[in-house]
């Protein structure tokens, strides 16, 4: 069929033609905004889930809801930044939000105060020689300038929330890839939200990230579980999964035979990104206005090749030989969470020898720990990919530490 009319969107974070199975989350976000507008408290949320389940798409949907409600939306993809660069990034984003809330020429006392607190927040970075304030607003004294990230960001959130409240609006900070925030940064965000909840201000932080986020947030602040809900976004099931495949095609006047849909569900297991990728490949091989089971069978090889060459491969390419061996050993054991000791046994090593490798893979976002002593892949079907990509398990020698000069035996 015509590639120009292909209705599927197998791209990172791209919203599909039809978003299904996420109504509860969209409703929860709408309720959050409406309650904050009425000066009532409500738990915010940090969405968790594996790669490819639509977390970024859901954040995008939240942004659309907030904009329609006349809220200012600040969208951030978290990266591995040190605290000074994190301050710089937050200053830039929140400064833009303030200027959108109210042009500088129309600032009231609250608007100017928010600007001054933002300047103080930035100046505390500038003292370290890493950042210069890009506007001429004098910094506030005693607010946003403590040098403590959590205290300073709290001052910024309160001042910005008060400025938004005066305008009859709100600010929604949407952060993707939350697991890449430093502990001090996540702690600062949680503490800032805590204070705005106490003040009943219309400003909130909503995040999305890998499954370990709930644990990280709890470690950062013990009251995080009372401030946030941690809904898990997973694969689509039943009719939702079938609709995700068939409804985009119907927009273009194309329908699926029921047995073609059955096979597609078996192949994709309902994962939204996989559905989009398979649908895209099926569109390339099908003819006419009806997709048959044979079209899905033909498209399967191209579908797997596309996933292997991009979605999976881009993650494996970041791994060292020892990290690759660890992933391959996990794949040997299957798709379920695996004990660290069992993976080490498959590698022919002791747990203590490969423990640092496991920790590195968790830090890279390739593994997460669903419970103590276990690790699981953050990418669906990564085990089957590893078996295809690395047919034989090869474990490089664990590098031994070089003995210090004073440890060497002098003959």
mmCIF file of C-alpha atoms in Angstrom:
data_model
loop_
_atom_site.group_PDB
_atom_site.id
_atom_site.type_symbol
_atom_site.label_atom_id
_atom_site.label_comp_id
_atom_site.label_asym_id
_atom_site.label_seq_id
_atom_site.Cartn_x
_atom_site.Cartn_y
_atom_site.Cartn_z
ATOM 1 C CA UNK A 1 0.000 0.000 0.000
ATOM 2 C CA UNK A 2 0.982 3.631 -0.385
ATOM 3 C CA UNK A 3 3.735 4.482 2.122
ATOM 4 C CA UNK A 4 2.619 8.102 2.265
ATOM 5 C CA UNK A 5 -0.741 7.046 3.698
ATOM 6 C CA UNK A 6 0.823 4.635 6.200
ATOM 7 C CA UNK A 7 -1.054 5.471 9.453
ATOM 8 C CA UNK A 8 1.398 3.816 11.872
ATOM 9 C CA UNK A 9 4.007 5.769 13.844
ATOM 10 C CA UNK A 10 6.891 3.556 15.051
ATOM 11 C CA UNK A 11 8.939 6.507 16.265
ATOM 12 C CA UNK A 12 10.166 7.303 19.762
ATOM 13 C CA UNK A 13 7.523 9.305 21.577
ATOM 14 C CA UNK A 14 5.374 9.830 18.486
ATOM 15 C CA UNK A 15 1.657 9.771 19.257
ATOM 16 C CA UNK A 16 -0.139 7.011 17.354
ATOM 17 C CA UNK A 17 -3.158 7.752 15.190
ATOM 18 C CA UNK A 18 -5.348 6.299 17.952
ATOM 19 C CA UNK A 19 -4.427 6.307 21.662
ATOM 20 C CA UNK A 20 -6.222 3.507 23.497
ATOM 21 C CA UNK A 21 -6.088 1.864 26.890
ATOM 22 C CA UNK A 22 -4.883 4.941 28.791
ATOM 23 C CA UNK A 23 -8.179 6.601 29.681
ATOM 24 C CA UNK A 24 -7.727 6.116 33.434
ATOM 25 C CA UNK A 25 -4.387 7.951 33.404
ATOM 26 C CA UNK A 26 -5.727 10.792 31.263
ATOM 27 C CA UNK A 27 -8.699 11.190 33.585
ATOM 28 C CA UNK A 28 -6.436 11.169 36.654
ATOM 29 C CA UNK A 29 -4.317 13.972 35.175
ATOM 30 C CA UNK A 30 -7.408 16.006 34.319
ATOM 31 C CA UNK A 31 -8.662 15.613 37.894
ATOM 32 C CA UNK A 32 -5.259 16.701 39.215
ATOM 33 C CA UNK A 33 -5.367 19.970 37.247
ATOM 34 C CA UNK A 34 -8.964 20.738 38.111
ATOM 35 C CA UNK A 35 -8.450 20.169 41.827
ATOM 36 C CA UNK A 36 -5.336 22.349 41.867
ATOM 37 C CA UNK A 37 -7.309 25.073 40.086
ATOM 38 C CA UNK A 38 -9.800 24.917 42.965
ATOM 39 C CA UNK A 39 -7.023 25.149 45.585
ATOM 40 C CA UNK A 40 -7.527 21.535 46.593
ATOM 41 C CA UNK A 41 -4.774 19.002 46.981
ATOM 42 C CA UNK A 42 -4.399 15.894 44.850
ATOM 43 C CA UNK A 43 -1.650 13.327 44.426
ATOM 44 C CA UNK A 44 0.466 13.911 41.372
ATOM 45 C CA UNK A 45 1.901 10.934 39.512
ATOM 46 C CA UNK A 46 5.072 9.420 38.164
ATOM 47 C CA UNK A 47 4.283 6.884 35.459
ATOM 48 C CA UNK A 48 6.488 3.811 35.307
ATOM 49 C CA UNK A 49 6.906 1.081 32.728
ATOM 50 C CA UNK A 50 9.226 -0.689 30.322
ATOM 51 C CA UNK A 51 10.539 0.820 27.111
ATOM 52 C CA UNK A 52 8.039 1.032 24.284
ATOM 53 C CA UNK A 53 4.837 1.042 26.330
ATOM 54 C CA UNK A 54 3.930 4.651 25.554
ATOM 55 C CA UNK A 55 5.074 6.628 28.610
ATOM 56 C CA UNK A 56 6.386 9.511 26.513
ATOM 57 C CA UNK A 57 3.221 9.526 24.409
ATOM 58 C CA UNK A 58 1.165 9.697 27.599
ATOM 59 C CA UNK A 59 3.187 12.680 28.855
ATOM 60 C CA UNK A 60 2.508 14.350 25.505
ATOM 61 C CA UNK A 61 -1.210 13.742 25.997
ATOM 62 C CA UNK A 62 -0.953 15.299 29.461
ATOM 63 C CA UNK A 63 0.650 18.346 27.878
ATOM 64 C CA UNK A 64 -2.250 18.720 25.443
ATOM 65 C CA UNK A 65 -4.784 18.467 28.265
ATOM 66 C CA UNK A 66 -2.933 21.107 30.286
ATOM 67 C CA UNK A 67 -2.653 23.525 27.358
ATOM 68 C CA UNK A 68 -6.371 23.244 26.644
ATOM 69 C CA UNK A 69 -6.952 24.128 30.296
ATOM 70 C CA UNK A 70 -4.774 27.264 29.801
ATOM 71 C CA UNK A 71 -1.926 25.907 31.937
ATOM 72 C CA UNK A 72 1.680 26.633 31.104
ATOM 73 C CA UNK A 73 3.474 23.400 30.221
ATOM 74 C CA UNK A 74 7.182 22.821 30.756
ATOM 75 C CA UNK A 75 8.375 19.646 29.010
ATOM 76 C CA UNK A 76 11.784 18.261 29.955
ATOM 77 C CA UNK A 77 13.683 15.110 29.043
ATOM 78 C CA UNK A 78 15.948 14.396 31.981
ATOM 79 C CA UNK A 79 19.607 13.735 31.371
ATOM 80 C CA UNK A 80 22.636 12.986 33.465
ATOM 81 C CA UNK A 81 23.414 16.534 34.579
ATOM 82 C CA UNK A 82 25.362 17.645 37.600
ATOM 83 C CA UNK A 83 23.495 19.952 39.958
ATOM 84 C CA UNK A 84 24.833 23.240 38.475
ATOM 85 C CA UNK A 85 23.775 22.254 34.958
ATOM 86 C CA UNK A 86 20.443 21.019 36.304
ATOM 87 C CA UNK A 87 19.928 24.447 37.863
ATOM 88 C CA UNK A 88 20.782 26.061 34.539
ATOM 89 C CA UNK A 89 18.273 23.898 32.676
ATOM 90 C CA UNK A 90 15.516 24.504 35.238
ATOM 91 C CA UNK A 91 16.147 28.253 35.222
ATOM 92 C CA UNK A 92 15.817 28.381 31.428
ATOM 93 C CA UNK A 93 12.603 26.333 31.354
ATOM 94 C CA UNK A 94 10.906 28.100 34.267
ATOM 95 C CA UNK A 95 11.943 31.561 33.090
ATOM 96 C CA UNK A 96 10.229 30.848 29.762
ATOM 97 C CA UNK A 97 7.135 29.632 31.603
ATOM 98 C CA UNK A 98 6.995 32.834 33.665
ATOM 99 C CA UNK A 99 7.293 35.018 30.568
ATOM 100 C CA UNK A 100 4.495 33.068 28.906
ATOM 101 C CA UNK A 101 2.331 33.453 32.000
ATOM 102 C CA UNK A 102 2.815 37.183 31.976
ATOM 103 C CA UNK A 103 4.893 39.394 29.630
ATOM 104 C CA UNK A 104 7.551 41.296 31.472
ATOM 105 C CA UNK A 105 5.881 44.660 30.786
ATOM 106 C CA UNK A 106 2.778 43.453 32.641
ATOM 107 C CA UNK A 107 4.418 41.935 35.691
ATOM 108 C CA UNK A 108 2.624 42.505 38.940
ATOM 109 C CA UNK A 109 4.387 42.414 42.288
ATOM 110 C CA UNK A 110 4.063 38.598 42.357
ATOM 111 C CA UNK A 111 5.352 38.256 38.806
ATOM 112 C CA UNK A 112 8.411 40.390 39.530
ATOM 113 C CA UNK A 113 9.052 38.525 42.770
ATOM 114 C CA UNK A 114 8.990 35.203 40.873
ATOM 115 C CA UNK A 115 11.503 36.653 38.407
ATOM 116 C CA UNK A 116 13.768 37.818 41.228
ATOM 117 C CA UNK A 117 13.674 34.405 42.914
ATOM 118 C CA UNK A 118 14.558 32.810 39.568
ATOM 119 C CA UNK A 119 17.493 35.199 39.255
ATOM 120 C CA UNK A 120 18.680 34.255 42.737
ATOM 121 C CA UNK A 121 18.335 30.581 41.807
ATOM 122 C CA UNK A 122 20.577 31.199 38.788
ATOM 123 C CA UNK A 123 23.060 33.408 40.606
ATOM 124 C CA UNK A 124 23.778 30.613 43.066
ATOM 125 C CA UNK A 125 25.028 28.684 40.041
ATOM 126 C CA UNK A 126 26.899 31.647 38.661
ATOM 127 C CA UNK A 127 28.990 31.845 41.845
ATOM 128 C CA UNK A 128 30.502 28.535 40.804
ATOM 129 C CA UNK A 129 31.519 30.018 37.471
ATOM 130 C CA UNK A 130 29.288 27.783 35.405
ATOM 131 C CA UNK A 131 26.330 29.923 34.414
ATOM 132 C CA UNK A 132 25.505 33.558 33.747
ATOM 133 C CA UNK A 133 22.056 35.063 34.190
ATOM 134 C CA UNK A 134 20.619 35.946 30.786
ATOM 135 C CA UNK A 135 18.347 38.774 31.937
ATOM 136 C CA UNK A 136 18.804 41.881 34.043
ATOM 137 C CA UNK A 137 16.317 41.114 36.817
ATOM 138 C CA UNK A 138 18.005 41.691 40.202
ATOM 139 C CA UNK A 139 18.109 38.579 42.393
ATOM 140 C CA UNK A 140 15.942 38.255 45.461
ATOM 141 C CA UNK A 141 17.654 38.165 48.821
ATOM 142 C CA UNK A 142 16.993 35.220 51.105
ATOM 143 C CA UNK A 143 14.967 33.247 48.584
ATOM 144 C CA UNK A 144 16.386 30.909 45.974
ATOM 145 C CA UNK A 145 19.935 31.769 46.998
ATOM 146 C CA UNK A 146 20.672 29.364 49.855
ATOM 147 C CA UNK A 147 23.010 27.191 47.801
ATOM 148 C CA UNK A 148 20.924 24.140 48.715
ATOM 149 C CA UNK A 149 19.209 22.799 45.606
ATOM 150 C CA UNK A 150 16.088 21.515 47.367
ATOM 151 C CA UNK A 151 15.537 24.722 49.354
ATOM 152 C CA UNK A 152 16.175 26.930 46.355
ATOM 153 C CA UNK A 153 13.951 24.997 43.948
ATOM 154 C CA UNK A 154 11.198 25.040 46.576
ATOM 155 C CA UNK A 155 11.416 28.835 46.712
ATOM 156 C CA UNK A 156 11.180 28.970 42.908
ATOM 157 C CA UNK A 157 8.140 26.664 42.773
ATOM 158 C CA UNK A 158 6.315 28.658 45.445
ATOM 159 C CA UNK A 159 7.015 32.018 43.798
ATOM 160 C CA UNK A 160 6.098 30.747 40.331
ATOM 161 C CA UNK A 161 2.970 29.049 41.685
ATOM 162 C CA UNK A 162 1.858 32.282 43.328
ATOM 163 C CA UNK A 163 2.426 34.205 40.096
ATOM 164 C CA UNK A 164 0.408 31.623 38.146
ATOM 165 C CA UNK A 165 -2.370 31.685 40.749
ATOM 166 C CA UNK A 166 -2.676 35.443 40.383
ATOM 167 C CA UNK A 167 -3.146 34.990 36.633
ATOM 168 C CA UNK A 168 -5.823 32.359 37.193
ATOM 169 C CA UNK A 169 -3.607 29.741 35.564
ATOM 170 C CA UNK A 170 -1.203 26.947 36.502
ATOM 171 C CA UNK A 171 2.162 25.417 35.634
ATOM 172 C CA UNK A 172 2.665 21.729 34.803
ATOM 173 C CA UNK A 173 6.249 20.468 34.753
ATOM 174 C CA UNK A 174 6.372 17.219 32.745
ATOM 175 C CA UNK A 175 9.667 15.328 33.028
ATOM 176 C CA UNK A 176 10.472 12.232 30.977
ATOM 177 C CA UNK A 177 13.236 9.707 31.793
ATOM 178 C CA UNK A 178 13.038 10.586 35.488
ATOM 179 C CA UNK A 179 15.422 7.739 36.359
ATOM 180 C CA UNK A 180 18.305 9.794 34.951
ATOM 181 C CA UNK A 181 17.856 12.575 37.507
ATOM 182 C CA UNK A 182 20.445 12.660 40.247
ATOM 183 C CA UNK A 183 19.229 11.803 43.726
ATOM 184 C CA UNK A 184 19.617 15.398 44.897
ATOM 185 C CA UNK A 185 17.625 16.609 41.872
ATOM 186 C CA UNK A 186 14.754 14.186 42.410
ATOM 187 C CA UNK A 187 14.764 15.030 46.107
ATOM 188 C CA UNK A 188 14.602 18.743 45.251
ATOM 189 C CA UNK A 189 11.626 18.260 42.915
ATOM 190 C CA UNK A 190 9.732 16.182 45.479
ATOM 191 C CA UNK A 191 10.415 18.687 48.254
ATOM 192 C CA UNK A 192 9.323 21.581 46.028
ATOM 193 C CA UNK A 193 6.060 19.832 45.140
ATOM 194 C CA UNK A 194 5.491 19.049 48.814
ATOM 195 C CA UNK A 195 5.623 22.738 49.701
ATOM 196 C CA UNK A 196 3.309 23.779 46.859
ATOM 197 C CA UNK A 197 0.806 21.132 47.972
ATOM 198 C CA UNK A 198 0.887 22.593 51.467
ATOM 199 C CA UNK A 199 0.290 26.063 50.001
ATOM 200 C CA UNK A 200 -2.400 24.712 47.612
ATOM 201 C CA UNK A 201 -0.739 26.380 44.629
ATOM 202 C CA UNK A 202 -1.489 25.529 40.976
ATOM 203 C CA UNK A 203 1.895 24.084 40.079
ATOM 204 C CA UNK A 204 2.840 20.419 39.815
ATOM 205 C CA UNK A 205 5.457 17.986 38.574
ATOM 206 C CA UNK A 206 4.430 14.851 36.683
ATOM 207 C CA UNK A 207 7.072 12.370 35.574
ATOM 208 C CA UNK A 208 7.630 9.202 33.597
ATOM 209 C CA UNK A 209 10.426 6.685 33.799
ATOM 210 C CA UNK A 210 11.563 3.103 34.144
ATOM 211 C CA UNK A 211 10.134 0.824 36.849
ATOM 212 C CA UNK A 212 12.780 1.614 39.464
ATOM 213 C CA UNK A 213 11.475 5.182 39.840
ATOM 214 C CA UNK A 214 9.060 4.389 42.668
ATOM 215 C CA UNK A 215 11.934 3.019 44.745
ATOM 216 C CA UNK A 216 14.227 5.922 43.858
ATOM 217 C CA UNK A 217 11.559 8.462 44.806
ATOM 218 C CA UNK A 218 10.953 6.694 48.119
ATOM 219 C CA UNK A 219 14.669 6.695 48.827
ATOM 220 C CA UNK A 220 14.883 10.420 48.019
ATOM 221 C CA UNK A 221 11.995 11.431 50.292
ATOM 222 C CA UNK A 222 10.061 9.151 52.608
ATOM 223 C CA UNK A 223 6.816 11.053 52.002
ATOM 224 C CA UNK A 224 6.997 10.638 48.201
ATOM 225 C CA UNK A 225 4.455 7.801 48.301
ATOM 226 C CA UNK A 226 1.939 10.192 49.831
ATOM 227 C CA UNK A 227 2.628 12.955 47.297
ATOM 228 C CA UNK A 228 2.620 10.762 44.198
ATOM 229 C CA UNK A 229 0.892 7.787 42.711
ATOM 230 C CA UNK A 230 3.085 5.477 40.644
ATOM 231 C CA UNK A 231 0.790 3.970 37.987
ATOM 232 C CA UNK A 232 2.368 1.210 35.922
ATOM 233 C CA UNK A 233 1.879 1.418 32.162
ATOM 234 C CA UNK A 234 2.233 -1.932 30.449
ATOM 235 C CA UNK A 235 1.246 -3.740 27.290
ATOM 236 C CA UNK A 236 -2.248 -3.342 25.912
ATOM 237 C CA UNK A 237 -4.632 -6.231 26.388
ATOM 238 C CA UNK A 238 -7.785 -7.580 24.798
ATOM 239 C CA UNK A 239 -9.821 -5.193 22.717
ATOM 240 C CA UNK A 240 -7.503 -2.235 23.426
ATOM 241 C CA UNK A 241 -4.570 -4.009 21.763
ATOM 242 C CA UNK A 242 -6.700 -4.961 18.765
ATOM 243 C CA UNK A 243 -7.996 -1.415 18.400
ATOM 244 C CA UNK A 244 -4.442 -0.014 18.499
ATOM 245 C CA UNK A 245 -3.696 -2.108 15.400
ATOM 246 C CA UNK A 246 -6.943 -1.889 13.454
ATOM 247 C CA UNK A 247 -8.288 1.612 14.036
ATOM 248 C CA UNK A 248 -5.386 3.513 12.402
ATOM 249 C CA UNK A 249 -5.932 1.383 9.274
ATOM 250 C CA UNK A 250 -9.660 2.101 9.310
ATOM 251 C CA UNK A 251 -8.861 5.812 9.041
ATOM 252 C CA UNK A 252 -7.412 4.971 5.611
ATOM 253 C CA UNK A 253 -10.298 2.659 4.694
ATOM 254 C CA UNK A 254 -8.387 -0.573 5.360
ATOM 255 C CA UNK A 255 -9.620 -3.415 7.594
ATOM 256 C CA UNK A 256 -7.972 -6.528 9.068
ATOM 257 C CA UNK A 257 -9.200 -10.108 8.918
ATOM 258 C CA UNK A 258 -9.732 -11.433 12.473
ATOM 259 C CA UNK A 259 -7.070 -14.143 12.099
ATOM 260 C CA UNK A 260 -4.583 -11.513 10.900
ATOM 261 C CA UNK A 261 -5.223 -9.541 14.086
ATOM 262 C CA UNK A 262 -4.833 -12.709 16.170
ATOM 263 C CA UNK A 263 -1.390 -13.362 14.691
ATOM 264 C CA UNK A 264 -0.333 -9.737 15.155
ATOM 265 C CA UNK A 265 -1.314 -9.882 18.817
ATOM 266 C CA UNK A 266 0.686 -13.079 19.254
ATOM 267 C CA UNK A 267 3.760 -11.487 17.681
ATOM 268 C CA UNK A 268 3.622 -8.118 19.472
ATOM 269 C CA UNK A 269 2.232 -9.281 22.839
ATOM 270 C CA UNK A 270 0.273 -6.020 22.911
ATOM 271 C CA UNK A 271 3.265 -3.700 23.367
ATOM 272 C CA UNK A 272 2.263 -0.358 21.806
ATOM 273 C CA UNK A 273 5.570 0.330 20.025
ATOM 274 C CA UNK A 274 5.679 -3.205 18.634
ATOM 275 C CA UNK A 275 2.114 -2.848 17.366
ATOM 276 C CA UNK A 276 3.068 0.340 15.541
ATOM 277 C CA UNK A 277 6.170 -1.266 14.027
ATOM 278 C CA UNK A 278 4.374 -4.401 12.886
ATOM 279 C CA UNK A 279 1.461 -2.366 11.529
ATOM 280 C CA UNK A 280 3.900 -0.246 9.546
ATOM 281 C CA UNK A 281 5.581 -3.301 8.037
ATOM 282 C CA UNK A 282 2.250 -4.955 7.233
ATOM 283 C CA UNK A 283 1.149 -1.786 5.463
ATOM 284 C CA UNK A 284 4.213 -2.052 3.227
ATOM 285 C CA UNK A 285 3.392 -5.565 1.983
ATOM 286 C CA UNK A 286 -0.421 -5.660 1.949
ATOM 287 C CA UNK A 287 -2.504 -4.839 -1.109
ATOM 288 C CA UNK A 288 -6.065 -3.653 -1.428
ATOM 289 C CA UNK A 289 -8.326 -2.636 1.410
ATOM 290 C CA UNK A 290 -8.102 -5.795 3.524
ATOM 291 C CA UNK A 291 -5.154 -7.176 5.493
ATOM 292 C CA UNK A 292 -4.951 -10.958 5.579
ATOM 293 C CA UNK A 293 -3.061 -13.317 7.895
ATOM 294 C CA UNK A 294 -0.575 -14.039 5.103
ATOM 295 C CA UNK A 295 0.326 -10.326 4.998
ATOM 296 C CA UNK A 296 1.245 -10.427 8.684
ATOM 297 C CA UNK A 297 3.284 -13.614 8.150
ATOM 298 C CA UNK A 298 5.218 -11.979 5.314
ATOM 299 C CA UNK A 299 5.796 -8.777 7.313
ATOM 300 C CA UNK A 300 7.107 -10.586 10.401
ATOM 301 C CA UNK A 301 10.709 -10.938 9.153
ATOM 302 C CA UNK A 302 10.960 -7.253 8.232
ATOM 303 C CA UNK A 303 9.377 -6.345 11.581
ATOM 304 C CA UNK A 304 11.971 -8.328 13.549
ATOM 305 C CA UNK A 305 14.806 -6.993 11.412
ATOM 306 C CA UNK A 306 13.667 -3.403 12.009
ATOM 307 C CA UNK A 307 13.455 -3.908 15.759
ATOM 308 C CA UNK A 308 16.813 -5.677 15.844
ATOM 309 C CA UNK A 309 18.490 -2.937 13.823
ATOM 310 C CA UNK A 310 17.153 0.009 15.784
ATOM 311 C CA UNK A 311 15.026 -0.451 18.905
ATOM 312 C CA UNK A 312 17.157 -3.272 20.332
ATOM 313 C CA UNK A 313 20.549 -2.700 18.710
ATOM 314 C CA UNK A 314 20.898 0.917 19.831
ATOM 315 C CA UNK A 315 20.834 -0.326 23.424
ATOM 316 C CA UNK A 316 23.202 -3.242 22.970
ATOM 317 C CA UNK A 317 25.728 -1.056 21.150
ATOM 318 C CA UNK A 318 26.265 0.916 24.357
ATOM 319 C CA UNK A 319 27.379 -2.170 26.267
ATOM 320 C CA UNK A 320 30.955 -3.310 26.878
ATOM 321 C CA UNK A 321 31.909 -6.957 26.149
ATOM 322 C CA UNK A 322 31.426 -7.878 29.815
ATOM 323 C CA UNK A 323 28.082 -6.085 29.974
ATOM 324 C CA UNK A 324 27.030 -7.859 26.777
ATOM 325 C CA UNK A 325 27.968 -11.190 28.342
ATOM 326 C CA UNK A 326 25.863 -10.391 31.405
ATOM 327 C CA UNK A 327 22.844 -9.535 29.224
ATOM 328 C CA UNK A 328 23.369 -12.708 27.190
ATOM 329 C CA UNK A 329 23.555 -14.818 30.353
ATOM 330 C CA UNK A 330 20.287 -13.304 31.556
ATOM 331 C CA UNK A 331 18.701 -14.092 28.187
ATOM 332 C CA UNK A 332 19.870 -17.692 28.584
ATOM 333 C CA UNK A 333 17.699 -17.905 31.690
ATOM 334 C CA UNK A 334 14.592 -16.449 30.020
ATOM 335 C CA UNK A 335 12.509 -13.261 30.085
ATOM 336 C CA UNK A 336 11.590 -13.294 33.783
ATOM 337 C CA UNK A 337 13.486 -11.431 36.534
ATOM 338 C CA UNK A 338 16.656 -13.352 37.379
ATOM 339 C CA UNK A 339 18.674 -13.798 40.555
ATOM 340 C CA UNK A 340 22.108 -12.240 40.450
ATOM 341 C CA UNK A 341 23.631 -15.524 41.635
ATOM 342 C CA UNK A 342 22.008 -17.475 38.788
ATOM 343 C CA UNK A 343 23.302 -15.078 36.143
ATOM 344 C CA UNK A 344 26.797 -15.268 37.631
ATOM 345 C CA UNK A 345 26.599 -19.069 37.559
ATOM 346 C CA UNK A 346 25.740 -19.082 33.836
ATOM 347 C CA UNK A 347 28.741 -16.829 33.283
ATOM 348 C CA UNK A 348 30.977 -19.133 35.293
ATOM 349 C CA UNK A 349 31.761 -16.366 37.756
ATOM 350 C CA UNK A 350 31.049 -15.423 41.347
ATOM 351 C CA UNK A 351 28.347 -12.851 42.073
ATOM 352 C CA UNK A 352 30.917 -10.520 43.574
ATOM 353 C CA UNK A 353 32.926 -10.579 40.333
ATOM 354 C CA UNK A 354 30.059 -9.477 38.092
ATOM 355 C CA UNK A 355 28.144 -7.383 40.644
ATOM 356 C CA UNK A 356 29.667 -4.123 39.367
ATOM 357 C CA UNK A 357 28.620 -5.040 35.814
ATOM 358 C CA UNK A 358 25.057 -5.590 36.960
ATOM 359 C CA UNK A 359 25.090 -2.208 38.710
ATOM 360 C CA UNK A 360 26.393 -0.532 35.547
ATOM 361 C CA UNK A 361 23.588 -2.023 33.455
ATOM 362 C CA UNK A 362 21.008 -0.778 35.954
ATOM 363 C CA UNK A 363 22.587 2.678 35.857
ATOM 364 C CA UNK A 364 22.454 2.618 32.038
ATOM 365 C CA UNK A 365 18.741 1.841 32.124
ATOM 366 C CA UNK A 366 19.080 -1.598 30.526
ATOM 367 C CA UNK A 367 18.090 -3.481 33.682
ATOM 368 C CA UNK A 368 15.964 -2.698 36.724
ATOM 369 C CA UNK A 369 15.421 -4.432 40.051
ATOM 370 C CA UNK A 370 11.790 -5.492 40.599
ATOM 371 C CA UNK A 371 12.755 -6.922 43.984
ATOM 372 C CA UNK A 372 15.878 -7.352 46.064
ATOM 373 C CA UNK A 373 18.410 -9.689 44.484
ATOM 374 C CA UNK A 374 16.647 -9.852 41.111
ATOM 375 C CA UNK A 375 17.114 -7.950 37.854
ATOM 376 C CA UNK A 376 14.954 -7.760 34.737
ATOM 377 C CA UNK A 377 15.252 -6.254 31.272
ATOM 378 C CA UNK A 378 13.745 -2.794 30.807
ATOM 379 C CA UNK A 379 13.000 -3.622 27.165
ATOM 380 C CA UNK A 380 10.293 -6.151 26.231
ATOM 381 C CA UNK A 381 11.536 -9.199 24.283
ATOM 382 C CA UNK A 382 15.164 -8.207 24.854
ATOM 383 C CA UNK A 383 15.960 -11.786 25.842
ATOM 384 C CA UNK A 384 14.948 -13.174 22.435
ATOM 385 C CA UNK A 385 16.891 -10.401 20.705
ATOM 386 C CA UNK A 386 20.028 -11.247 22.690
ATOM 387 C CA UNK A 387 19.746 -14.899 21.663
ATOM 388 C CA UNK A 388 19.549 -13.812 18.017
ATOM 389 C CA UNK A 389 22.235 -11.140 18.208
ATOM 390 C CA UNK A 390 24.726 -13.090 20.340
ATOM 391 C CA UNK A 391 24.291 -16.801 19.482
ATOM 392 C CA UNK A 392 27.150 -17.931 21.736
ATOM 393 C CA UNK A 393 27.835 -16.767 25.256
ATOM 394 C CA UNK A 394 31.392 -15.510 25.590
ATOM 395 C CA UNK A 395 32.551 -14.161 28.922
ATOM 396 C CA UNK A 396 35.717 -12.065 28.804
ATOM 397 C CA UNK A 397 38.100 -12.394 31.680
ATOM 398 C CA UNK A 398 37.185 -10.180 34.605
ATOM 399 C CA UNK A 399 39.985 -7.661 34.765
ATOM 400 C CA UNK A 400 42.041 -8.007 37.888
ATOM 401 C CA UNK A 401 43.100 -4.927 39.774
ATOM 402 C CA UNK A 402 46.718 -4.029 39.311
ATOM 403 C CA UNK A 403 48.671 -4.411 42.484
ATOM 404 C CA UNK A 404 49.993 -1.231 43.920
ATOM 405 C CA UNK A 405 53.728 -0.785 43.876
ATOM 406 C CA UNK A 406 53.979 -1.214 47.641
ATOM 407 C CA UNK A 407 52.013 -4.497 47.454
ATOM 408 C CA UNK A 408 54.473 -6.145 45.127
ATOM 409 C CA UNK A 409 56.853 -8.726 46.508
ATOM 410 C CA UNK A 410 60.422 -7.507 46.238
ATOM 411 C CA UNK A 411 62.756 -10.373 45.293
#
